[in-house]
PDB file of C-alpha atoms in Angstrom:
ATOM      1  CA  MET A   1       6.736  -0.388 -14.059  1.00 85.00           C
ATOM      2  CA  LYS A   2       7.707   2.118 -11.381  1.00 95.00           C
ATOM      3  CA  VAL A   3       5.471   1.178  -8.419  1.00 96.00           C
ATOM      4  CA  TYR A   4       5.389  -2.265  -6.832  1.00 97.00           C
ATOM      5  CA  PHE A   5       2.903  -3.343  -4.451  1.00 95.00           C
ATOM      6  CA  PHE A   6       3.591  -6.358  -2.291  1.00 95.00           C
ATOM      7  CA  GLY A   7       0.613  -7.927  -0.593  1.00 91.00           C
ATOM      8  CA  GLY A   8      -0.857 -11.133   0.460  1.00 90.00           C
ATOM      9  CA  LYS A   9      -2.151 -12.886   3.660  1.00 90.00           C
ATOM     10  CA  GLY A  10      -0.694 -11.784   6.953  1.00 87.00           C
ATOM     11  CA  GLY A  11       2.449 -13.543   8.151  1.00 90.00           C
ATOM     12  CA  VAL A  12       3.639 -14.685   4.616  1.00 94.00           C
ATOM     13  CA  GLY A  13       6.560 -12.241   4.665  1.00 94.00           C
ATOM     14  CA  LYS A  14       5.290  -9.280   2.610  1.00 94.00           C
ATOM     15  CA  THR A  15       7.589  -6.768   4.497  1.00 94.00           C
ATOM     16  CA  THR A  16      10.908  -8.894   4.502  1.00 96.00           C
ATOM     17  CA  LEU A  17      10.495  -9.696   0.601  1.00 97.00           C
ATOM     18  CA  SER A  18       9.280  -6.059  -0.329  1.00 97.00           C
ATOM     19  CA  SER A  19      12.331  -4.663   1.620  1.00 97.00           C
ATOM     20  CA  ALA A  20      14.518  -7.215  -0.056  1.00 98.00           C
ATOM     21  CA  TYR A  21      13.258  -6.049  -3.294  1.00 98.00           C
ATOM     22  CA  ALA A  22      13.705  -2.364  -2.526  1.00 98.00           C
ATOM     23  CA  VAL A  23      17.280  -3.223  -1.606  1.00 98.00           C
ATOM     24  CA  LYS A  24      17.959  -5.076  -4.783  1.00 98.00           C
ATOM     25  CA  LEU A  25      16.609  -2.097  -6.786  1.00 98.00           C
ATOM     26  CA  SER A  26      18.687   0.317  -4.821  1.00 98.00           C
ATOM     27  CA  GLU A  27      21.679  -1.857  -5.339  1.00 97.00           C
ATOM     28  CA  LYS A  28      21.279  -1.668  -9.085  1.00 97.00           C
ATOM     29  CA  GLY A  29      21.580   2.314  -8.696  1.00 97.00           C
ATOM     30  CA  LYS A  30      17.945   3.347  -8.527  1.00 97.00           C
ATOM     31  CA  ARG A  31      16.662   5.841  -6.336  1.00 98.00           C
ATOM     32  CA  VAL A  32      14.144   4.077  -4.223  1.00 98.00           C
ATOM     33  CA  LEU A  33      11.320   4.860  -1.734  1.00 98.00           C
ATOM     34  CA  LEU A  34      10.137   1.709   0.324  1.00 97.00           C
ATOM     35  CA  ILE A  35       6.653   2.777   2.044  1.00 95.00           C
ATOM     36  CA  SER A  36       4.915   0.717   4.764  1.00 91.00           C
ATOM     37  CA  THR A  37       0.976   1.214   4.553  1.00 86.00           C
ATOM     38  CA  ASP A  38       0.469  -1.373   7.261  1.00 78.00           C
ATOM     39  CA  PRO A  39      -0.580   0.267  10.442  1.00 72.00           C
ATOM     40  CA  ALA A  40       1.453  -2.387  12.384  1.00 72.00           C
ATOM     41  CA  HIS A  41       4.670  -1.046  10.995  1.00 70.00           C
ATOM     42  CA  SER A  42       7.804  -3.225  10.933  1.00 84.00           C
ATOM     43  CA  LEU A  43      10.448  -1.873   8.596  1.00 91.00           C
ATOM     44  CA  SER A  44      12.312  -0.580  11.608  1.00 89.00           C
ATOM     45  CA  ASP A  45      12.693  -4.001  12.972  1.00 90.00           C
ATOM     46  CA  ILE A  46      13.716  -5.324   9.372  1.00 94.00           C
ATOM     47  CA  PHE A  47      16.356  -2.760   8.843  1.00 95.00           C
ATOM     48  CA  ASN A  48      17.218  -2.918  12.531  1.00 91.00           C
ATOM     49  CA  THR A  49      17.199   0.796  12.564  1.00 89.00           C
ATOM     50  CA  PRO A  50      14.657   3.455  14.226  1.00 86.00           C
ATOM     51  CA  ILE A  51      12.376   5.187  11.514  1.00 85.00           C
ATOM     52  CA  GLU A  52      11.033   8.431  12.354  1.00 76.00           C
ATOM     53  CA  GLU A  53       8.367   8.423   9.750  1.00 76.00           C
ATOM     54  CA  GLU A  54      11.089   8.600   6.895  1.00 87.00           C
ATOM     55  CA  HIS A  55      14.519   7.392   7.133  1.00 92.00           C
ATOM     56  CA  LYS A  56      17.587   7.476   4.529  1.00 94.00           C
ATOM     57  CA  ILE A  57      19.279   4.129   4.591  1.00 95.00           C
ATOM     58  CA  ASN A  58      21.790   5.197   2.061  1.00 94.00           C
ATOM     59  CA  GLU A  59      22.089   7.371  -1.206  1.00 95.00           C
ATOM     60  CA  ASN A  60      19.683   5.350  -2.943  1.00 97.00           C
ATOM     61  CA  LEU A  61      17.231   3.935  -0.469  1.00 98.00           C
ATOM     62  CA  THR A  62      14.688   5.799   1.801  1.00 97.00           C
ATOM     63  CA  LEU A  63      12.251   4.294   4.010  1.00 96.00           C
ATOM     64  CA  LYS A  64       8.815   5.714   4.762  1.00 94.00           C
ATOM     65  CA  GLU A  65       6.391   4.525   7.591  1.00 90.00           C
ATOM     66  CA  ILE A  66       3.029   6.207   7.227  1.00 86.00           C
ATOM     67  CA  ASP A  67       1.937   7.606  10.660  1.00 83.00           C
ATOM     68  CA  VAL A  68      -1.842   6.730  10.535  1.00 79.00           C
ATOM     69  CA  GLU A  69      -2.666   8.521  14.008  1.00 80.00           C
ATOM     70  CA  LYS A  70      -1.071  11.922  12.732  1.00 83.00           C
ATOM     71  CA  SER A  71      -2.527  11.674   9.280  1.00 80.00           C
ATOM     72  CA  LEU A  72      -6.178  10.949  10.835  1.00 80.00           C
ATOM     73  CA  ARG A  73      -5.888  14.034  12.965  1.00 80.00           C
ATOM     74  CA  GLU A  74      -4.974  16.107   9.857  1.00 80.00           C
ATOM     75  CA  TYR A  75      -7.633  14.515   7.755  1.00 75.00           C
ATOM     76  CA  THR A  76     -10.323  15.045  10.387  1.00 76.00           C
ATOM     77  CA  GLU A  77      -9.282  18.730  10.511  1.00 77.00           C
ATOM     78  CA  ARG A  78      -9.861  19.013   6.716  1.00 74.00           C
ATOM     79  CA  ILE A  79     -13.237  17.426   7.074  1.00 73.00           C
ATOM     80  CA  PHE A  80     -14.202  19.969   9.873  1.00 74.00           C
ATOM     81  CA  GLU A  81     -13.042  23.012   7.661  1.00 72.00           C
ATOM     82  CA  LEU A  82     -14.785  21.557   4.593  1.00 70.00           C
ATOM     83  CA  SER A  83     -18.135  21.005   6.816  1.00 72.00           C
ATOM     84  CA  LYS A  84     -17.941  24.660   8.048  1.00 69.00           C
ATOM     85  CA  ALA A  85     -17.832  25.937   4.595  1.00 66.00           C
ATOM     86  CA  VAL A  86     -20.725  23.929   3.370  1.00 63.00           C
ATOM     87  CA  LEU A  87     -22.968  23.562   6.266  1.00 65.00           C
ATOM     88  CA  LYS A  88     -24.939  26.531   8.053  1.00 69.00           C
ATOM     89  CA  PRO A  89     -23.820  27.040  11.674  1.00 73.00           C
ATOM     90  CA  GLU A  90     -26.731  25.176  13.271  1.00 71.00           C
ATOM     91  CA  SER A  91     -26.528  22.153  10.899  1.00 67.00           C
ATOM     92  CA  PHE A  92     -22.666  22.089  11.737  1.00 68.00           C
ATOM     93  CA  LYS A  93     -23.294  22.071  15.409  1.00 70.00           C
ATOM     94  CA  GLN A  94     -25.675  19.144  15.065  1.00 66.00           C
ATOM     95  CA  LEU A  95     -23.100  17.198  13.168  1.00 66.00           C
ATOM     96  CA  GLU A  96     -20.300  18.240  15.424  1.00 67.00           C
ATOM     97  CA  GLY A  97     -20.573  15.075  17.574  1.00 68.00           C
ATOM     98  CA  ILE A  98     -20.669  12.943  14.478  1.00 65.00           C
ATOM     99  CA  LEU A  99     -17.598  14.514  13.011  1.00 62.00           C
ATOM    100  CA  HIS A 100     -15.569  13.841  16.227  1.00 64.00           C
ATOM    101  CA  SER A 101     -16.376  10.227  16.150  1.00 66.00           C
ATOM    102  CA  LEU A 102     -15.062  10.202  12.482  1.00 61.00           C
ATOM    103  CA  GLU A 103     -11.613   8.977  13.823  1.00 63.00           C
ATOM    104  CA  GLU A 104     -13.588   5.724  15.195  1.00 66.00           C
ATOM    105  CA  SER A 105     -15.212   5.090  11.854  1.00 65.00           C
ATOM    106  CA  PRO A 106     -14.878   1.651  10.214  1.00 60.00           C
ATOM    107  CA  GLY A 107     -12.699   1.907   7.109  1.00 66.00           C
ATOM    108  CA  ILE A 108     -11.277   5.366   8.042  1.00 73.00           C
ATOM    109  CA  GLU A 109      -7.820   3.939   8.277  1.00 76.00           C
ATOM    110  CA  ASP A 110      -7.743   2.684   4.829  1.00 75.00           C
ATOM    111  CA  THR A 111      -8.914   6.234   3.557  1.00 77.00           C
ATOM    112  CA  VAL A 112      -6.279   7.994   5.607  1.00 81.00           C
ATOM    113  CA  ILE A 113      -3.730   5.473   4.331  1.00 83.00           C
ATOM    114  CA  LEU A 114      -4.766   6.085   0.727  1.00 84.00           C
ATOM    115  CA  GLU A 115      -4.487   9.905   1.247  1.00 85.00           C
ATOM    116  CA  GLU A 116      -0.827   9.561   2.577  1.00 89.00           C
ATOM    117  CA  LEU A 117      -0.057   6.990  -0.029  1.00 91.00           C
ATOM    118  CA  THR A 118      -1.127   9.228  -2.845  1.00 91.00           C
ATOM    119  CA  LYS A 119       0.887  12.223  -1.479  1.00 93.00           C
ATOM    120  CA  GLU A 120       4.133  10.036  -1.331  1.00 95.00           C
ATOM    121  CA  VAL A 121       3.924   8.798  -4.898  1.00 96.00           C
ATOM    122  CA  VAL A 122       2.522  11.804  -6.690  1.00 95.00           C
ATOM    123  CA  TYR A 123       4.391  14.481  -4.852  1.00 96.00           C
ATOM    124  CA  LYS A 124       7.689  12.604  -5.186  1.00 96.00           C
ATOM    125  CA  TYR A 125       7.217  10.839  -8.465  1.00 96.00           C
ATOM    126  CA  ARG A 126      10.133  12.628 -10.147  1.00 95.00           C
ATOM    127  CA  ASP A 127      12.656  12.308  -7.045  1.00 96.00           C
ATOM    128  CA  TYR A 128      12.582   8.301  -6.799  1.00 97.00           C
ATOM    129  CA  GLU A 129      12.987   5.775  -9.754  1.00 97.00           C
ATOM    130  CA  ALA A 130      11.027   3.319  -8.211  1.00 98.00           C
ATOM    131  CA  PHE A 131       8.462   2.991  -5.231  1.00 98.00           C
ATOM    132  CA  VAL A 132       7.972  -0.254  -3.212  1.00 97.00           C
ATOM    133  CA  ILE A 133       4.773  -0.364  -1.171  1.00 95.00           C
ATOM    134  CA  ASP A 134       4.671  -2.868   1.637  1.00 93.00           C
ATOM    135  CA  THR A 135       0.844  -3.306   2.090  1.00 87.00           C
ATOM    136  CA  ALA A 136      -1.424  -4.366   4.837  1.00 76.00           C
ATOM    137  CA  PRO A 137      -2.751  -7.825   4.804  1.00 72.00           C
ATOM    138  CA  THR A 138      -5.062  -8.474   2.052  1.00 62.00           C
ATOM    139  CA  GLY A 139      -8.441  -7.119   3.282  1.00 62.00           C
ATOM    140  CA  HIS A 140      -6.827  -3.768   4.157  1.00 60.00           C
ATOM    141  CA  THR A 141      -5.083  -3.663   0.649  1.00 65.00           C
ATOM    142  CA  LEU A 142      -8.271  -4.654  -1.309  1.00 67.00           C
ATOM    143  CA  GLY A 143     -10.065  -1.821   0.549  1.00 64.00           C
ATOM    144  CA  LEU A 144      -7.435   0.626  -0.525  1.00 67.00           C
ATOM    145  CA  LEU A 145      -7.605  -0.580  -4.074  1.00 67.00           C
ATOM    146  CA  LYS A 146     -11.284  -0.700  -4.021  1.00 65.00           C
ATOM    147  CA  THR A 147     -11.166   3.119  -3.195  1.00 65.00           C
ATOM    148  CA  VAL A 148      -9.032   3.800  -6.139  1.00 63.00           C
ATOM    149  CA  GLY A 149     -11.509   2.039  -8.257  1.00 55.00           C
ATOM    150  CA  LYS A 150     -14.417   4.383  -7.209  1.00 60.00           C
ATOM    151  CA  LEU A 151     -12.466   7.632  -7.932  1.00 55.00           C
ATOM    152  CA  SER A 152     -14.658   8.246 -10.845  1.00 48.00           C
ATOM    153  CA  SER A 153     -17.906   8.501  -8.805  1.00 53.00           C
ATOM    154  CA  PHE A 154     -15.955  10.416  -6.125  1.00 56.00           C
ATOM    155  CA  PHE A 155     -14.769  12.963  -8.649  1.00 53.00           C
ATOM    156  CA  GLY A 156     -18.211  13.748  -9.643  1.00 52.00           C
ATOM    157  CA  GLU A 157     -19.334  14.661  -6.056  1.00 57.00           C
ATOM    158  CA  VAL A 158     -16.154  16.890  -5.921  1.00 56.00           C
ATOM    159  CA  VAL A 159     -17.304  18.724  -9.035  1.00 55.00           C
ATOM    160  CA  LYS A 160     -20.858  19.214  -7.308  1.00 60.00           C
ATOM    161  CA  MET A 161     -19.287  20.205  -3.966  1.00 59.00           C
ATOM    162  CA  LYS A 162     -16.914  22.844  -5.637  1.00 58.00           C
ATOM    163  CA  ALA A 163     -19.605  24.511  -7.577  1.00 60.00           C
ATOM    164  CA  LYS A 164     -21.608  24.939  -4.076  1.00 61.00           C
ATOM    165  CA  LEU A 165     -18.564  26.289  -2.405  1.00 56.00           C
ATOM    166  CA  GLU A 166     -17.875  28.669  -5.341  1.00 60.00           C
ATOM    167  CA  GLU A 167     -21.256  30.008  -4.675  1.00 61.00           C
ATOM    168  CA  LEU A 168     -20.625  30.465  -1.140  1.00 55.00           C
ATOM    169  CA  LYS A 169     -17.278  32.006  -1.704  1.00 55.00           C
ATOM    170  CA  ARG A 170     -18.838  34.808  -3.704  1.00 58.00           C
ATOM    171  CA  ALA A 171     -21.617  35.302  -1.101  1.00 55.00           C
ATOM    172  CA  SER A 172     -19.238  35.471   1.893  1.00 55.00           C
ATOM    173  CA  GLY A 173     -15.769  35.822   0.879  1.00 53.00           C
ATOM    174  CA  LYS A 174     -14.668  33.962   3.766  1.00 57.00           C
ATOM    175  CA  GLU A 175     -11.025  32.761   3.962  1.00 58.00           C
ATOM    176  CA  TYR A 176     -11.836  29.053   4.851  1.00 58.00           C
ATOM    177  CA  ILE A 177     -14.001  28.584   1.882  1.00 60.00           C
ATOM    178  CA  SER A 178     -11.266  29.592  -0.390  1.00 63.00           C
ATOM    179  CA  ARG A 179      -9.017  27.175   1.323  1.00 67.00           C
ATOM    180  CA  SER A 180     -11.495  24.457   1.182  1.00 64.00           C
ATOM    181  CA  LEU A 181     -11.780  25.143  -2.811  1.00 68.00           C
ATOM    182  CA  GLU A 182      -8.118  24.815  -3.025  1.00 75.00           C
ATOM    183  CA  TYR A 183      -7.949  21.474  -1.078  1.00 73.00           C
ATOM    184  CA  ILE A 184     -10.734  19.909  -3.309  1.00 73.00           C
ATOM    185  CA  GLU A 185      -8.919  21.070  -6.380  1.00 77.00           C
ATOM    186  CA  GLU A 186      -5.420  19.830  -5.086  1.00 83.00           C
ATOM    187  CA  ARG A 187      -7.087  16.496  -4.031  1.00 81.00           C
ATOM    188  CA  ARG A 188      -8.884  15.855  -7.260  1.00 80.00           C
ATOM    189  CA  LYS A 189      -5.558  16.421  -9.316  1.00 85.00           C
ATOM    190  CA  ARG A 190      -3.644  14.012  -6.976  1.00 88.00           C
ATOM    191  CA  PHE A 191      -6.076  11.460  -6.955  1.00 85.00           C
ATOM    192  CA  GLU A 192      -6.442  11.476 -10.650  1.00 85.00           C
ATOM    193  CA  GLU A 193      -2.707  11.444 -11.121  1.00 90.00           C
ATOM    194  CA  PHE A 194      -2.284   8.463  -8.510  1.00 90.00           C
ATOM    195  CA  SER A 195      -5.122   6.454 -10.389  1.00 87.00           C
ATOM    196  CA  ARG A 196      -3.118   6.993 -13.609  1.00 89.00           C
ATOM    197  CA  ILE A 197       0.023   5.790 -12.301  1.00 92.00           C
ATOM    198  CA  VAL A 198      -1.692   2.604 -10.470  1.00 90.00           C
ATOM    199  CA  TYR A 199      -3.250   1.557 -13.874  1.00 89.00           C
ATOM    200  CA  THR A 200      -0.219   2.420 -16.187  1.00 93.00           C
ATOM    201  CA  SER A 201       2.941   2.226 -14.247  1.00 95.00           C
ATOM    202  CA  SER A 202       2.388  -0.204 -11.468  1.00 94.00           C
ATOM    203  CA  GLU A 203       2.139  -3.800 -10.809  1.00 94.00           C
ATOM    204  CA  PHE A 204       1.138  -5.962  -7.729  1.00 94.00           C
ATOM    205  CA  ILE A 205       3.354  -8.780  -6.587  1.00 96.00           C
ATOM    206  CA  PRO A 206       1.424 -11.327  -4.402  1.00 96.00           C
ATOM    207  CA  VAL A 207       3.438 -13.145  -1.710  1.00 97.00           C
ATOM    208  CA  LEU A 208       2.154 -16.581  -0.374  1.00 97.00           C
ATOM    209  CA  THR A 209       3.202 -19.658   1.335  1.00 97.00           C
ATOM    210  CA  PRO A 210       2.764 -23.309   0.175  1.00 97.00           C
ATOM    211  CA  GLU A 211      -0.548 -23.751   2.514  1.00 96.00           C
ATOM    212  CA  LYS A 212      -4.079 -23.807   1.741  1.00 96.00           C
ATOM    213  CA  LEU A 213      -5.268 -20.602   3.180  1.00 96.00           C
ATOM    214  CA  PRO A 214      -2.633 -18.332   1.787  1.00 96.00           C
ATOM    215  CA  ILE A 215      -3.395 -19.887  -1.616  1.00 97.00           C
ATOM    216  CA  GLU A 216      -7.148 -19.421  -1.280  1.00 96.00           C
ATOM    217  CA  GLU A 217      -6.863 -15.827  -0.320  1.00 93.00           C
ATOM    218  CA  THR A 218      -4.143 -14.997  -3.084  1.00 95.00           C
ATOM    219  CA  THR A 219      -6.590 -16.521  -5.605  1.00 96.00           C
ATOM    220  CA  ARG A 220      -9.199 -14.315  -4.654  1.00 92.00           C
ATOM    221  CA  LEU A 221      -6.786 -11.232  -4.525  1.00 91.00           C
ATOM    222  CA  VAL A 222      -5.351 -12.082  -7.984  1.00 93.00           C
ATOM    223  CA  GLU A 223      -8.894 -12.362  -9.584  1.00 92.00           C
ATOM    224  CA  SER A 224      -9.925  -9.000  -7.842  1.00 89.00           C
ATOM    225  CA  LEU A 225      -6.912  -7.112  -9.017  1.00 89.00           C
ATOM    226  CA  GLU A 226      -7.228  -8.458 -12.707  1.00 89.00           C
ATOM    227  CA  HIS A 227     -10.762  -7.447 -12.649  1.00 87.00           C
ATOM    228  CA  LYS A 228      -9.894  -3.929 -11.652  1.00 84.00           C
ATOM    229  CA  GLY A 229      -7.356  -3.898 -14.318  1.00 87.00           C
ATOM    230  CA  ILE A 230      -4.196  -3.826 -12.141  1.00 89.00           C
ATOM    231  CA  LYS A 231      -1.244  -5.815 -13.525  1.00 93.00           C
ATOM    232  CA  VAL A 232      -0.353  -8.958 -11.880  1.00 95.00           C
ATOM    233  CA  ASN A 233       2.549 -10.546 -13.655  1.00 96.00           C
ATOM    234  CA  LYS A 234       4.454 -12.653 -10.997  1.00 97.00           C
ATOM    235  CA  ALA A 235       4.031 -14.141  -7.465  1.00 97.00           C
ATOM    236  CA  VAL A 236       6.665 -14.928  -4.611  1.00 98.00           C
ATOM    237  CA  ILE A 237       6.139 -18.220  -2.889  1.00 98.00           C
ATOM    238  CA  ASN A 238       7.878 -17.825   0.523  1.00 98.00           C
ATOM    239  CA  LYS A 239       9.066 -20.355   3.171  1.00 97.00           C
ATOM    240  CA  VAL A 240       9.706 -23.409   1.023  1.00 97.00           C
ATOM    241  CA  LEU A 241      11.267 -26.301   2.780  1.00 95.00           C
ATOM    242  CA  PRO A 242      14.296 -28.189   1.082  1.00 92.00           C
ATOM    243  CA  GLU A 243      13.522 -30.966  -1.238  1.00 89.00           C
ATOM    244  CA  ASN A 244      15.407 -33.662   0.835  1.00 86.00           C
ATOM    245  CA  PRO A 245      15.054 -32.951   4.681  1.00 86.00           C
ATOM    246  CA  SER A 246      16.813 -35.236   6.916  1.00 85.00           C
ATOM    247  CA  ASP A 247      14.406 -35.374   9.733  1.00 89.00           C
ATOM    248  CA  GLU A 248      10.924 -37.157   9.697  1.00 91.00           C
ATOM    249  CA  PHE A 249       9.059 -33.957  10.819  1.00 92.00           C
ATOM    250  CA  SER A 250      10.340 -31.818   7.922  1.00 90.00           C
ATOM    251  CA  LYS A 251       9.838 -34.786   5.419  1.00 93.00           C
ATOM    252  CA  LYS A 252       6.323 -34.710   6.254  1.00 94.00           C
ATOM    253  CA  ARG A 253       5.860 -30.839   6.209  1.00 94.00           C
ATOM    254  CA  ARG A 254       7.695 -31.098   2.663  1.00 94.00           C
ATOM    255  CA  GLU A 255       5.282 -33.711   1.377  1.00 94.00           C
ATOM    256  CA  ASN A 256       2.487 -31.653   2.423  1.00 95.00           C
ATOM    257  CA  GLN A 257       4.069 -28.631   0.805  1.00 96.00           C
ATOM    258  CA  GLU A 258       4.722 -30.414  -2.578  1.00 96.00           C
ATOM    259  CA  LYS A 259       1.133 -31.118  -2.771  1.00 96.00           C
ATOM    260  CA  TYR A 260       0.147 -27.495  -2.476  1.00 97.00           C
ATOM    261  CA  ILE A 261       3.151 -26.392  -4.721  1.00 97.00           C
ATOM    262  CA  LYS A 262       1.537 -28.517  -7.318  1.00 97.00           C
ATOM    263  CA  GLU A 263      -1.652 -26.623  -6.745  1.00 97.00           C
ATOM    264  CA  ILE A 264       0.041 -23.144  -6.907  1.00 98.00           C
ATOM    265  CA  GLU A 265       1.738 -24.282 -10.366  1.00 97.00           C
ATOM    266  CA  GLU A 266      -1.989 -24.904 -11.722  1.00 97.00           C
ATOM    267  CA  ARG A 267      -3.642 -22.036 -10.363  1.00 97.00           C
ATOM    268  CA  PHE A 268      -1.035 -19.522 -11.018  1.00 97.00           C
ATOM    269  CA  LYS A 269       0.422 -20.751 -14.375  1.00 96.00           C
ATOM    270  CA  ASN A 270      -0.016 -17.542 -16.045  1.00 96.00           C
ATOM    271  CA  LEU A 271       2.185 -15.674 -13.527  1.00 97.00           C
ATOM    272  CA  LYS A 272       5.900 -16.094 -13.126  1.00 97.00           C
ATOM    273  CA  ARG A 273       6.720 -17.878  -9.964  1.00 97.00           C
ATOM    274  CA  ILE A 274       9.656 -17.140  -7.557  1.00 97.00           C
ATOM    275  CA  TYR A 275      10.239 -19.894  -4.869  1.00 97.00           C
ATOM    276  CA  ILE A 276      12.127 -18.640  -1.753  1.00 97.00           C
ATOM    277  CA  PRO A 277      13.564 -21.152   0.616  1.00 96.00           C
ATOM    278  CA  LEU A 278      12.590 -21.155   4.326  1.00 95.00           C
ATOM    279  CA  MET A 279      15.667 -19.626   6.005  1.00 93.00           C
ATOM    280  CA  GLU A 280      17.569 -20.884   9.028  1.00 89.00           C
ATOM    281  CA  LYS A 281      17.260 -17.623  11.007  1.00 91.00           C
ATOM    282  CA  ASP A 282      15.178 -14.253  10.786  1.00 92.00           C
ATOM    283  CA  ILE A 283      16.184 -11.781   8.102  1.00 95.00           C
ATOM    284  CA  VAL A 284      17.239  -8.432   9.742  1.00 95.00           C
ATOM    285  CA  GLY A 285      19.591  -5.881   8.393  1.00 96.00           C
ATOM    286  CA  TYR A 286      20.529  -4.482   5.142  1.00 96.00           C
ATOM    287  CA  GLU A 287      23.270  -7.148   4.441  1.00 96.00           C
ATOM    288  CA  GLU A 288      20.768  -9.981   5.118  1.00 97.00           C
ATOM    289  CA  LEU A 289      18.433  -8.347   2.932  1.00 97.00           C
ATOM    290  CA  LYS A 290      20.910  -7.706   0.164  1.00 97.00           C
ATOM    291  CA  LYS A 291      21.623 -11.683   0.369  1.00 96.00           C
ATOM    292  CA  LEU A 292      17.911 -12.479  -0.005  1.00 97.00           C
ATOM    293  CA  SER A 293      17.537 -10.098  -2.736  1.00 97.00           C
ATOM    294  CA  SER A 294      19.617 -12.207  -5.077  1.00 96.00           C
ATOM    295  CA  LEU A 295      16.940 -14.818  -4.967  1.00 96.00           C
ATOM    296  CA  LEU A 296      14.321 -12.350  -6.291  1.00 96.00           C
ATOM    297  CA  THR A 297      15.149 -13.205 -10.028  1.00 91.00           C
ATOM    298  CA  PHE A 298      12.461 -10.684 -11.486  1.00 83.00           C
TER     299      PHE A 298
END
């Protein structure tokens, strides 16, 4: 595997654990790109360093936070250009207001994040030995992967659009039509390659805590991923209390966790399960992540 997606319910520790795994791989001498696709980025907080979109931590580890707002502007500019190429001036004018509202459309963030993620993975595939993806909470992540799953129908529309644009290009010779054709062809190749990588060289690592809601959400997530043909071989169970706590409150919490740990053992018996104890303090900085990474016995 070369691409590792970490995902799950919000608040279970995806960013911390994906960061620790990226550190683990980099300490083994692998060149690693750690990418955050969550619009509420926190890699800079975890590593305790400012990140201007991309930041090199050391020789082997680079961090990347996708700038959704910037990417969205670039994406809508492309849509405008493509629409001008296809539509008659009067039709384009009628749709201009709708196109301006594109940035507020439901699901547009997922589309833009996927667009940028494909660029990072496909364009830099030979530059890195591993990609670790810190994904947004489950709903966003499934939306992203659903888009990957629908690429075949998307490509069918691309072929139709390309044929129409070629006719327009011959008729008008306009430069923006040529640019649109180039963009469509580049995007087709890029998405095809990303889809190939996802289904042949990636795995999804669910992160959960021993509680009811994360278990239910992870169950649906794993079923959806397996249905799509995306590999799920292991799961990380985070924030596990010690077996024999001294105070009464922790004892009751541990008893409650034990009930859910048994359920996790049953529901995810086909996955390798890694249990991570609840830490005394927040994990911040490279050295703390390095200590945590020793517990990720993948």
